Protein backbone atom coordinates (compact mmCIF):
# COMPACT_ATOMS: atom_id res chain seq x y z
CA MET A 1 -2.21 55.15 -0.64
CA PRO A 2 -1.77 58.04 -2.68
CA LEU A 3 1.77 59.32 -3.07
CA TRP A 4 2.65 63.33 -3.50
CA LYS A 5 4.83 65.33 -4.92
CA ILE A 6 5.57 68.10 -2.38
CA SER A 7 7.61 70.70 -4.33
CA ALA A 8 9.34 74.52 -2.70
CA ARG A 9 7.02 77.43 -3.97
CA ASN A 10 9.51 79.48 -4.69
CA ASN A 11 12.95 80.68 -3.12
CA TRP A 12 13.05 81.00 0.66
CA ASN A 13 16.23 81.61 2.59
CA TRP A 14 16.35 81.29 6.66
CA GLY A 15 19.86 80.96 7.27
CA LYS A 16 22.92 78.87 6.91
CA ASP A 17 21.58 75.15 6.08
CA MET A 18 18.33 76.07 5.62
CA VAL A 19 18.04 77.39 1.85
CA LEU A 20 14.69 76.07 0.29
CA THR A 21 14.88 76.46 -3.80
CA LYS A 22 12.08 76.32 -6.05
CA GLY A 23 12.49 72.98 -8.14
CA MET A 24 13.71 70.84 -4.75
CA TYR A 25 11.12 68.24 -4.18
CA VAL A 26 10.42 64.99 -1.79
CA GLU A 27 7.12 62.67 -2.32
CA LEU A 28 5.38 61.22 -0.10
CA SER A 29 3.12 58.48 0.85
CA THR A 30 0.24 58.63 3.33
CA GLN A 31 -3.05 57.07 4.23
CA SER A 32 -5.29 60.55 3.78
CA THR A 33 -6.45 61.50 0.67
CA THR A 34 -5.74 65.15 2.01
CA PRO A 35 -3.29 66.76 1.00
CA PRO A 36 -0.38 66.34 3.90
CA VAL A 37 0.76 70.17 3.28
CA GLY A 38 -1.23 72.04 5.45
CA GLN A 39 -1.91 69.10 7.84
CA SER A 40 0.17 69.93 11.47
CA GLN A 41 0.91 65.79 11.50
CA TYR A 42 2.48 66.00 8.51
CA GLN A 43 4.60 68.83 9.09
CA GLU A 44 7.58 66.81 10.41
CA THR A 45 7.52 63.91 7.90
CA ILE A 46 8.44 66.52 5.67
CA ALA A 47 11.30 68.44 7.21
CA LYS A 48 12.49 65.21 7.77
CA ALA A 49 12.02 64.24 3.88
CA PHE A 50 13.38 67.53 3.10
CA ASN A 51 16.42 67.15 5.24
CA THR A 52 17.28 63.98 4.20
CA LYS A 53 17.36 64.18 0.42
CA TYR A 54 19.02 67.31 0.50
CA SER A 55 21.78 67.55 3.29
CA THR A 56 18.89 70.88 5.35
CA LYS A 57 18.89 71.59 8.72
CA PHE A 58 14.86 72.37 8.08
CA ASP A 59 12.02 72.54 11.26
CA LYS A 60 8.38 71.41 10.67
CA SER A 61 7.50 75.27 11.28
CA LYS A 62 8.21 75.80 7.82
CA MET A 63 6.73 72.61 6.19
CA ASN A 64 3.26 74.68 4.99
CA ALA A 65 1.40 76.17 2.13
CA SER A 66 3.21 79.41 2.37
CA HIS A 67 6.00 77.88 1.27
CA LEU A 68 5.46 74.13 -0.25
CA VAL A 69 3.38 73.07 -2.80
CA CYS A 70 1.72 69.54 -3.29
CA GLU A 71 0.49 67.53 -6.09
CA LYS A 72 -1.22 64.15 -6.49
CA MET A 73 0.80 61.69 -7.76
CA GLY A 74 -1.07 58.83 -7.69
């Protein structure tokens, strides 16, 4: 199972409790070797990971390649 580091590409502000800052990241393990950013089945999982780690309120629509970059860790 590959481990992915999903990081904020730049600073984004969508409102109260929805600020994504460059440097924020989460780690996510998937069954697939395809990067999870850009795959709709992982959008909600990525949003929940950011929300849990940073106490934000992102919805899954913000979790895409326009806002995030993904790198394989292992």
